[in-house]
Amino acid sequence: MALLTPFSKVPELNTATVLLVENEEELQSKLANALVQYKKDFNVNVRLARKLPLPVENKETRPRIDLIVFVVNLLSERSLQSVESSLAHLHSDCFLGKVCFLVTDARCGSHTQERLVSVRKLAASHQSPVLCAEHRTVDGVNAAAVRLLNILKVSAGMSPIATTALYLSSLTRCSVTSDLEED
Amino acid sequence: MDQEAQSSQSSEAAAKAVLLEECEEQFGLLQKLQNEIILTDTEANDDQSNEAVNRLIAVTSELEQWQEMEPKLLTTSPEVLLAVGKEELQRLNNQLKMVLSCSQAKLDAQKKILKREQTWQAEKKEALNAVCEKITRLQLENEKSEHSVLQDMKRKINNLKDYHSSLMEMLSDMLAEHFPLPDPQGNGTKKKRAAAYDAEMNLISLSEIIERLTNKTLETPHDPYVITDDTFWPPYTEMLLRNGIATRHPEDCNKIRLENFFGI
């Protein structure tokens, strides 16, 4: 079973690599463009995938992945299910700050609220942050890209010394309050 | 000038060389660590151990690292430090400006909210006062209902009494003014006879006549007749009879009574 491990490769100079995993492939390309085009002082490699495990052929050429973003579309049931099945293919060391969840369409109805609760529970069990994004407008995509870049910077180790990925994930991890659980 | 430019260029180059050297050193360290990690990864199997335990181990080891680590300068060359310092300070400045404007905006918003809530509260207080007043008023009215009816009655009775007395007063004034008793002077020729005539009988005034009539009617309604004797001055009785205020008894011409004008 080939798991995705966080530290098995040497990082590249002044480069961060982010892997966007999305079942529907709606937001992936837009987000990738926004990430690459945003003005920043380090290089960003964006790799796209529909689900894990990643194809074995690319294993050697693939650079070290600094951040794995699971994009969940709350309007479809299968999105969340594919994310859950992909999580099984991650090495447990990845959850120490290299995984992030991004949800879209969090405001569109009652089913989305239930799914949002389950995504948050999932993220809380893995101590990872949850971002909400609005993918239909350019501004929304840009805003999501900026937030992802901030997290990416930290998990690639480019922030000043005191901020490590583990520390950031402890700060930003999703917390499920007791009212949500009672629901 | 040239020399200065050259010297600055050379110092720049020297600084760059120093930096590159340090970078190479660090990269060598990184490679070593990476190899160690790969070795340990291939040795240990990835047991799906509890993530929380994993995390705990990671955090504690990071904590130990931080405690051991001593702060050291990145490099000792002053130009590099200066440039890095400038950059950092500028970035910090920008971030603090952003924080300042953000907190100002939040403060303004909160102030607006506060004002709105205060006006809302004032309105509600006014409404509350008005409602309380109305409640107390209604309560008072309910409590004193019997008492107030009694008081109303008393008031009305007093008013009527006052009115009645004022009417009586006016009536007596008018009667005294316009219907006085015939003065004893009379005509010159019949003076003696008139004086003797008048001195003999005590004529009662018109008001007295009317009073006797009304009293008789009110006290003895079955027998409201008053006997006209010599104390009644005839012209006055005639006036009363002719104006319909009094009527004669149908059988006895000496009796008169007050006419029924206070019908049902």
Coordinates of C-alpha atoms in Angstrom, one line a residue:
Chain A
M1 CA 0.0 0.0 0.0
A2 CA 1.7 3.2 -1.2
L3 CA 1.0 5.9 1.3
L4 CA 1.8 9.5 0.7
T5 CA 4.5 10.4 3.2
P6 CA 5.4 13.9 4.1
F7 CA 9.2 13.8 4.5
S8 CA 10.4 11.2 2.0
K9 CA 12.0 13.7 -0.3
V10 CA 14.3 16.7 -0.2
P11 CA 12.5 20.0 -0.6
E12 CA 13.3 22.2 -3.5
L13 CA 14.9 25.6 -3.2
N14 CA 12.4 28.4 -2.6
T15 CA 9.6 26.3 -3.8
A16 CA 6.4 25.0 -2.2
T17 CA 4.2 22.3 -3.7
V18 CA 0.6 22.0 -3.0
L19 CA -1.7 19.1 -4.0
L20 CA -5.3 19.9 -4.6
V21 CA -7.6 16.9 -4.3
E22 CA -11.1 17.4 -5.6
N23 CA -13.6 14.9 -6.9
E24 CA -15.5 17.2 -9.1
E25 CA -12.6 19.2 -10.5
E26 CA -14.6 22.4 -10.4
L27 CA -12.6 24.6 -8.3
Q28 CA -9.2 22.9 -8.8
S29 CA -8.1 24.7 -12.0
K30 CA -9.4 28.1 -11.0
L31 CA -7.7 27.9 -7.7
A32 CA -4.5 26.6 -9.3
N33 CA -4.4 29.6 -11.6
A34 CA -5.0 32.0 -8.8
L35 CA -2.3 30.4 -6.7
V36 CA 0.2 30.6 -9.4
Q37 CA -0.6 34.1 -10.5
Y38 CA -0.7 35.7 -7.1
K39 CA 2.3 37.9 -6.4
K40 CA 4.6 36.2 -4.0
D41 CA 8.3 35.8 -3.4
F42 CA 8.5 32.0 -3.7
N43 CA 7.6 29.6 -6.4
V44 CA 4.5 27.5 -6.1
N45 CA 4.0 24.2 -7.8
V46 CA 0.4 23.1 -8.0
R47 CA -0.5 19.5 -8.6
L48 CA -4.1 18.4 -9.2
A49 CA -5.7 15.1 -8.4
R50 CA -9.1 13.6 -8.2
K51 CA -8.4 11.3 -5.3
L52 CA -5.7 9.4 -3.5
P53 CA -3.8 7.2 -4.0
L54 CA -1.7 9.1 -6.6
P55 CA -0.7 7.1 -9.6
V56 CA 2.5 5.2 -9.1
E57 CA 4.1 6.2 -12.4
N58 CA 4.8 9.7 -11.3
K59 CA 6.3 8.8 -8.0
E60 CA 9.9 9.5 -8.8
T61 CA 9.3 12.8 -10.6
R62 CA 6.9 14.1 -8.1
P63 CA 8.4 16.7 -5.8
R64 CA 7.9 16.8 -2.1
I65 CA 4.4 17.8 -1.3
D66 CA 4.1 20.5 1.4
L67 CA 0.4 20.8 1.7
I68 CA -2.5 18.6 0.7
V69 CA -5.8 20.4 0.3
F70 CA -9.0 18.4 0.2
V71 CA -11.7 20.3 -1.6
V72 CA -15.2 19.3 -0.6
N73 CA -18.2 20.5 -2.5
L74 CA -21.1 20.5 0.1
L75 CA -23.7 20.2 -2.6
S76 CA -22.8 16.7 -3.6
E77 CA -22.8 13.7 -1.3
R78 CA -20.0 11.9 -3.2
S79 CA -17.5 14.6 -2.7
L80 CA -17.3 14.0 1.0
Q81 CA -17.2 10.2 0.5
S82 CA -14.3 10.4 -1.9
V83 CA -12.4 12.6 0.5
E84 CA -13.0 10.1 3.3
S85 CA -11.7 7.2 1.2
S86 CA -8.7 9.3 0.2
L87 CA -7.8 10.0 3.7
A88 CA -7.0 6.3 4.2
H89 CA -4.1 6.6 1.8
L90 CA -2.3 9.2 3.8
H91 CA 0.5 8.5 6.1
S92 CA -0.6 9.5 9.6
D93 CA 2.4 11.8 9.8
C94 CA 0.8 14.0 7.2
F95 CA -1.8 15.1 9.6
L96 CA 0.7 17.0 11.7
G97 CA 0.1 20.2 9.8
K98 CA 0.2 19.2 6.1
V99 CA -3.5 18.7 5.5
C100 CA -6.2 21.3 5.1
F101 CA -9.9 21.0 4.2
L102 CA -11.6 23.5 1.9
V103 CA -15.4 23.5 1.6
T104 CA -17.5 25.3 -1.0
D105 CA -21.2 26.1 -1.1
A106 CA -21.5 26.2 2.7
R107 CA -24.5 28.5 2.6
C108 CA -26.8 26.9 0.1
G109 CA -29.4 25.0 2.0
S110 CA -30.0 22.5 4.8
H111 CA -28.2 19.5 3.4
T112 CA -25.1 21.5 3.2
Q113 CA -25.3 22.4 6.9
E114 CA -25.4 18.7 7.8
R115 CA -22.5 17.9 5.6
L116 CA -20.6 20.9 6.9
V117 CA -21.0 19.5 10.4
S118 CA -19.7 16.1 9.3
V119 CA -16.7 17.7 7.5
R120 CA -15.9 19.7 10.6
K121 CA -16.1 16.6 12.7
L122 CA -13.7 14.9 10.3
A123 CA -11.3 17.8 10.4
A124 CA -11.5 18.0 14.2
S125 CA -10.6 14.3 14.5
H126 CA -7.5 14.9 12.4
Q127 CA -6.7 18.3 14.0
S128 CA -6.7 20.1 10.7
P129 CA -8.1 23.5 9.7
V130 CA -11.3 24.0 7.6
L131 CA -11.5 26.9 5.2
C132 CA -14.8 28.0 3.6
A133 CA -14.5 29.3 0.1
E134 CA -16.8 30.8 -2.4
H135 CA -15.9 29.5 -5.8
R136 CA -18.3 31.2 -8.2
T137 CA -16.8 34.6 -8.2
V138 CA -13.2 35.6 -9.1
D139 CA -12.9 37.5 -5.8
G140 CA -13.9 34.4 -3.8
V141 CA -11.3 32.3 -5.6
N142 CA -8.6 34.9 -5.1
A143 CA -9.4 35.1 -1.4
A144 CA -9.3 31.4 -1.0
A145 CA -6.0 31.3 -2.9
V146 CA -4.5 33.9 -0.6
R147 CA -5.5 32.0 2.5
L148 CA -4.1 28.8 1.1
L149 CA -0.8 30.5 0.3
N150 CA -0.5 31.6 3.9
I151 CA -0.9 28.1 5.1
L152 CA 1.3 26.8 2.4
K153 CA 4.1 29.1 3.4
V154 CA 4.0 27.9 6.9
S155 CA 3.9 24.2 6.0
A156 CA 6.7 24.6 3.6
G157 CA 8.8 26.0 6.3
M158 CA 9.2 29.5 4.8
S159 CA 7.9 31.4 7.8
P160 CA 10.1 32.7 10.5
I161 CA 11.5 30.1 12.7
A162 CA 8.9 30.1 15.4
T163 CA 6.0 29.1 13.2
T164 CA 6.1 25.5 12.2
A165 CA 3.4 23.6 10.4
L166 CA 2.6 21.7 13.6
Y167 CA 2.2 24.8 15.5
L168 CA -0.1 26.4 12.9
S169 CA -2.3 23.4 12.7
S170 CA -2.7 23.4 16.5
L171 CA -3.7 27.0 16.2
T172 CA -6.1 26.7 13.3
R173 CA -7.5 23.2 13.8
C174 CA -11.2 22.9 13.5
S175 CA -12.9 22.6 16.8
V176 CA -16.3 21.0 17.1
T177 CA -18.2 22.6 20.0
S178 CA -20.6 20.6 22.1
D179 CA -23.7 22.3 20.5
L180 CA -22.7 20.9 17.2
E181 CA -22.4 17.5 18.7
E182 CA -25.7 17.7 20.3
D183 CA -27.3 18.5 17.0
Chain B
M1 CA 33.6 58.3 -5.9
D2 CA 34.8 55.5 -8.0
Q3 CA 36.7 54.0 -5.2
E4 CA 33.7 54.1 -3.0
A5 CA 31.5 52.5 -5.6
Q6 CA 34.1 49.8 -6.2
S7 CA 34.5 49.2 -2.5
S8 CA 30.8 48.9 -2.0
Q9 CA 30.6 46.5 -4.9
S10 CA 33.3 44.4 -3.5
S11 CA 31.8 44.4 -0.1
E12 CA 28.5 43.3 -1.7
A13 CA 30.2 40.5 -3.5
A14 CA 31.9 39.5 -0.3
A15 CA 28.6 39.5 1.5
K16 CA 27.0 37.4 -1.2
A17 CA 29.9 34.9 -1.1
V18 CA 29.5 34.6 2.7
L19 CA 25.8 34.0 2.3
L20 CA 26.2 31.4 -0.4
E21 CA 28.7 29.6 1.8
E22 CA 26.3 29.5 4.6
C23 CA 23.5 28.3 2.3
E24 CA 25.6 25.4 1.1
E25 CA 26.4 24.5 4.7
Q26 CA 22.7 24.4 5.6
F27 CA 21.8 22.4 2.5
G28 CA 24.4 19.8 3.4
L29 CA 22.9 19.5 6.8
L30 CA 19.4 19.2 5.2
Q31 CA 20.5 16.3 3.0
K32 CA 22.0 14.5 6.0
L33 CA 18.8 14.8 8.0
Q34 CA 16.7 13.8 5.0
N35 CA 18.7 10.6 4.6
E36 CA 18.3 9.8 8.2
I37 CA 14.6 10.3 7.9
I38 CA 14.3 8.1 4.9
L39 CA 16.2 5.4 6.7
T40 CA 13.9 5.5 9.7
D41 CA 10.9 5.6 7.5
T42 CA 11.8 2.4 5.7
E43 CA 12.6 0.7 8.9
A44 CA 9.5 1.6 10.8
N45 CA 6.3 0.2 9.5
D46 CA 3.4 2.6 9.3
D47 CA 1.2 1.3 12.0
Q48 CA -2.0 3.2 12.0
S49 CA -1.3 4.2 15.5
N50 CA -3.4 6.7 17.3
E51 CA -3.1 10.1 15.7
A52 CA -3.4 11.8 19.0
V53 CA -0.4 9.9 20.3
N54 CA 1.5 10.7 17.2
R55 CA 0.7 14.3 17.6
L56 CA 1.6 14.3 21.3
I57 CA 5.0 12.8 20.5
A58 CA 5.6 15.3 17.7
V59 CA 4.6 18.3 19.9
T60 CA 6.7 17.2 22.8
S61 CA 9.8 16.6 20.7
E62 CA 9.3 20.0 19.0
L63 CA 9.0 21.6 22.4
E64 CA 12.3 20.0 23.5
Q65 CA 13.9 21.3 20.3
W66 CA 12.8 24.8 21.0
Q67 CA 14.0 24.6 24.6
E68 CA 17.4 23.5 23.5
M69 CA 17.8 25.9 20.7
E70 CA 19.7 29.0 21.2
P71 CA 18.9 32.1 19.2
K72 CA 21.7 32.9 16.8
L73 CA 22.2 35.3 14.1
L74 CA 21.7 34.2 10.5
T75 CA 25.0 35.6 9.5
T76 CA 27.6 38.0 10.9
S77 CA 28.0 40.1 7.8
P78 CA 26.4 43.5 8.5
E79 CA 25.2 44.3 5.1
V80 CA 23.1 41.2 5.0
L81 CA 21.8 41.9 8.4
L82 CA 20.9 45.4 7.5
A83 CA 19.0 44.4 4.3
V84 CA 17.2 41.6 6.1
G85 CA 16.4 43.8 9.0
K86 CA 15.0 46.6 6.8
E87 CA 12.8 44.1 4.9
E88 CA 11.5 42.6 8.1
L89 CA 10.7 45.9 9.7
Q90 CA 8.9 47.1 6.6
R91 CA 6.8 44.0 6.4
L92 CA 6.0 44.3 10.1
N93 CA 5.1 47.9 9.6
N94 CA 2.6 47.0 6.9
Q95 CA 1.1 44.3 8.9
L96 CA 0.7 46.5 11.9
K97 CA -0.9 49.2 9.8
M98 CA -3.4 46.6 8.5
V99 CA -4.1 45.5 12.0
L100 CA -4.6 49.1 13.1
S101 CA -7.1 49.9 10.3
C102 CA -8.9 46.6 10.9
S103 CA -9.3 47.2 14.6
Q104 CA -10.4 50.8 14.0
A105 CA -13.1 49.6 11.6
K106 CA -14.2 47.1 14.2
L107 CA -14.3 49.8 16.8
D108 CA -16.4 52.1 14.6
A109 CA -18.8 49.3 13.8
Q110 CA -19.2 48.5 17.5
K111 CA -19.8 52.1 18.3
K112 CA -22.5 52.3 15.8
I113 CA -24.1 49.2 17.2
L114 CA -23.9 50.7 20.6
K115 CA -25.6 53.8 19.6
R116 CA -28.4 51.9 17.8
E117 CA -28.9 49.7 20.8
Q118 CA -29.0 52.7 23.1
T119 CA -31.7 54.5 21.1
W120 CA -33.6 51.2 20.9
Q121 CA -33.4 50.9 24.7
A122 CA -34.6 54.4 25.2
E123 CA -37.6 53.8 23.0
K124 CA -38.4 50.6 24.8
K125 CA -38.1 52.4 28.2
E126 CA -40.5 55.1 27.1
A127 CA -43.0 52.4 26.0
L128 CA -42.5 50.6 29.3
N129 CA -43.2 53.8 31.2
A130 CA -46.3 54.6 29.3
V131 CA -47.6 51.1 29.7
C132 CA -46.9 51.2 33.5
E133 CA -48.7 54.4 33.9
K134 CA -51.7 53.0 32.0
I135 CA -51.6 50.0 34.3
T136 CA -51.6 52.0 37.5
R137 CA -54.4 54.2 36.1
L138 CA -56.5 51.2 35.3
Q139 CA -55.8 49.7 38.6
L140 CA -56.8 52.8 40.4
E141 CA -60.0 53.1 38.4
N142 CA -60.9 49.5 39.2
E143 CA -60.2 49.9 42.9
K144 CA -62.2 53.0 43.4
S145 CA -65.2 52.1 41.2
E146 CA -67.8 52.0 44.0
H147 CA -66.3 54.9 45.8
S148 CA -66.2 57.0 42.7
V149 CA -69.8 56.3 41.8
L150 CA -70.8 57.5 45.2
Q151 CA -68.6 60.5 44.8
D152 CA -70.1 61.2 41.4
M153 CA -73.5 61.0 42.9
K154 CA -72.6 63.4 45.7
R155 CA -71.1 65.7 43.2
K156 CA -74.1 65.7 41.1
I157 CA -76.4 66.3 44.0
N158 CA -74.4 69.2 45.1
N159 CA -74.4 70.7 41.7
L160 CA -78.1 70.3 41.5
K161 CA -78.6 71.9 44.9
D162 CA -76.4 74.8 43.9
Y163 CA -78.4 75.2 40.7
H164 CA -81.6 75.0 42.5
S165 CA -80.6 77.6 45.1
S166 CA -79.3 79.9 42.4
L167 CA -82.6 79.5 40.5
M168 CA -84.5 80.2 43.7
E169 CA -82.4 83.3 44.3
M170 CA -83.0 84.6 40.8
L171 CA -86.6 83.9 41.1
S172 CA -87.0 85.8 44.3
D173 CA -84.9 88.7 43.0
M174 CA -87.0 88.9 39.9
L175 CA -90.2 88.7 41.8
A176 CA -89.1 91.2 44.3
E177 CA -88.1 93.6 41.5
H178 CA -91.0 93.3 39.2
F179 CA -93.9 92.2 41.4
P180 CA -93.5 94.1 44.6
L181 CA -96.2 94.4 47.2
P182 CA -98.5 97.2 46.4
D183 CA -97.1 100.2 48.2
P184 CA -99.3 101.7 50.9
Q185 CA -99.2 105.2 49.3
G186 CA -101.6 104.3 46.5
N187 CA -103.8 107.2 45.0
G188 CA -104.3 110.4 46.8
T189 CA -108.1 110.3 46.9
K190 CA -108.4 106.9 48.3
K191 CA -105.4 107.3 50.5
K192 CA -107.2 106.8 53.8
R193 CA -109.2 103.9 52.5
A194 CA -106.2 102.4 50.9
A195 CA -104.1 102.8 54.0
A196 CA -106.8 101.4 56.2
Y197 CA -107.4 98.7 53.7
D198 CA -103.8 97.8 53.6
A199 CA -103.1 98.1 57.3
E200 CA -105.9 95.7 58.1
M201 CA -104.7 92.8 56.0
N202 CA -101.1 91.6 55.8
L203 CA -100.6 91.0 52.1
I204 CA -98.1 88.4 51.3
S205 CA -95.7 88.8 48.4
L206 CA -96.0 86.9 45.1
S207 CA -93.0 84.8 46.0
E208 CA -94.8 83.8 49.2
I209 CA -97.9 82.9 47.2
I210 CA -95.9 80.8 44.8
E211 CA -94.1 79.2 47.6
R212 CA -97.3 78.2 49.3
L213 CA -98.6 76.7 46.1
T214 CA -95.5 74.7 45.4
N215 CA -95.2 73.5 49.0
K216 CA -98.8 72.4 49.0
T217 CA -98.4 70.5 45.7
L218 CA -95.2 68.8 46.8
E219 CA -96.3 67.9 50.3
T220 CA -99.9 66.8 49.7
P221 CA -100.2 65.8 46.1
H222 CA -103.6 64.5 46.6
D223 CA -104.9 67.8 47.8
P224 CA -102.8 70.6 46.2
Y225 CA -105.4 73.3 46.7
V226 CA -104.6 76.4 48.5
I227 CA -107.4 78.6 49.8
T228 CA -107.2 82.2 48.6
D229 CA -107.9 84.3 51.6
D230 CA -107.5 88.0 52.0
T231 CA -103.8 87.9 52.4
F232 CA -103.6 87.1 48.7
W233 CA -103.6 90.3 46.7
P234 CA -106.3 89.8 44.1
P235 CA -104.4 91.2 41.1
Y236 CA -101.6 88.7 41.6
T237 CA -103.9 85.7 41.9
E238 CA -105.7 87.0 38.8
M239 CA -102.3 87.2 37.0
L240 CA -101.4 83.7 38.1
L241 CA -104.7 82.4 36.9
R242 CA -104.7 84.2 33.6
N243 CA -101.1 83.1 32.7
G244 CA -101.9 79.4 33.4
I245 CA -99.6 79.1 36.4
A246 CA -102.5 78.3 38.6
T247 CA -106.0 77.0 38.1
R248 CA -109.2 77.3 40.2
H249 CA -110.7 74.4 41.8
P250 CA -113.6 73.4 39.6
E251 CA -116.2 73.5 42.3
D252 CA -114.8 75.9 44.9
C253 CA -113.8 79.3 43.6
N254 CA -111.7 80.1 46.5
K255 CA -109.2 77.4 45.9
I256 CA -106.4 77.5 43.5
R257 CA -103.7 75.1 42.8
L258 CA -100.4 75.0 40.8
E259 CA -100.8 73.9 37.3
N260 CA -99.3 70.7 36.2
F261 CA -96.4 71.7 34.0
F262 CA -94.0 69.2 35.4
G263 CA -95.6 66.3 33.7
I264 CA -94.1 63.0 33.2

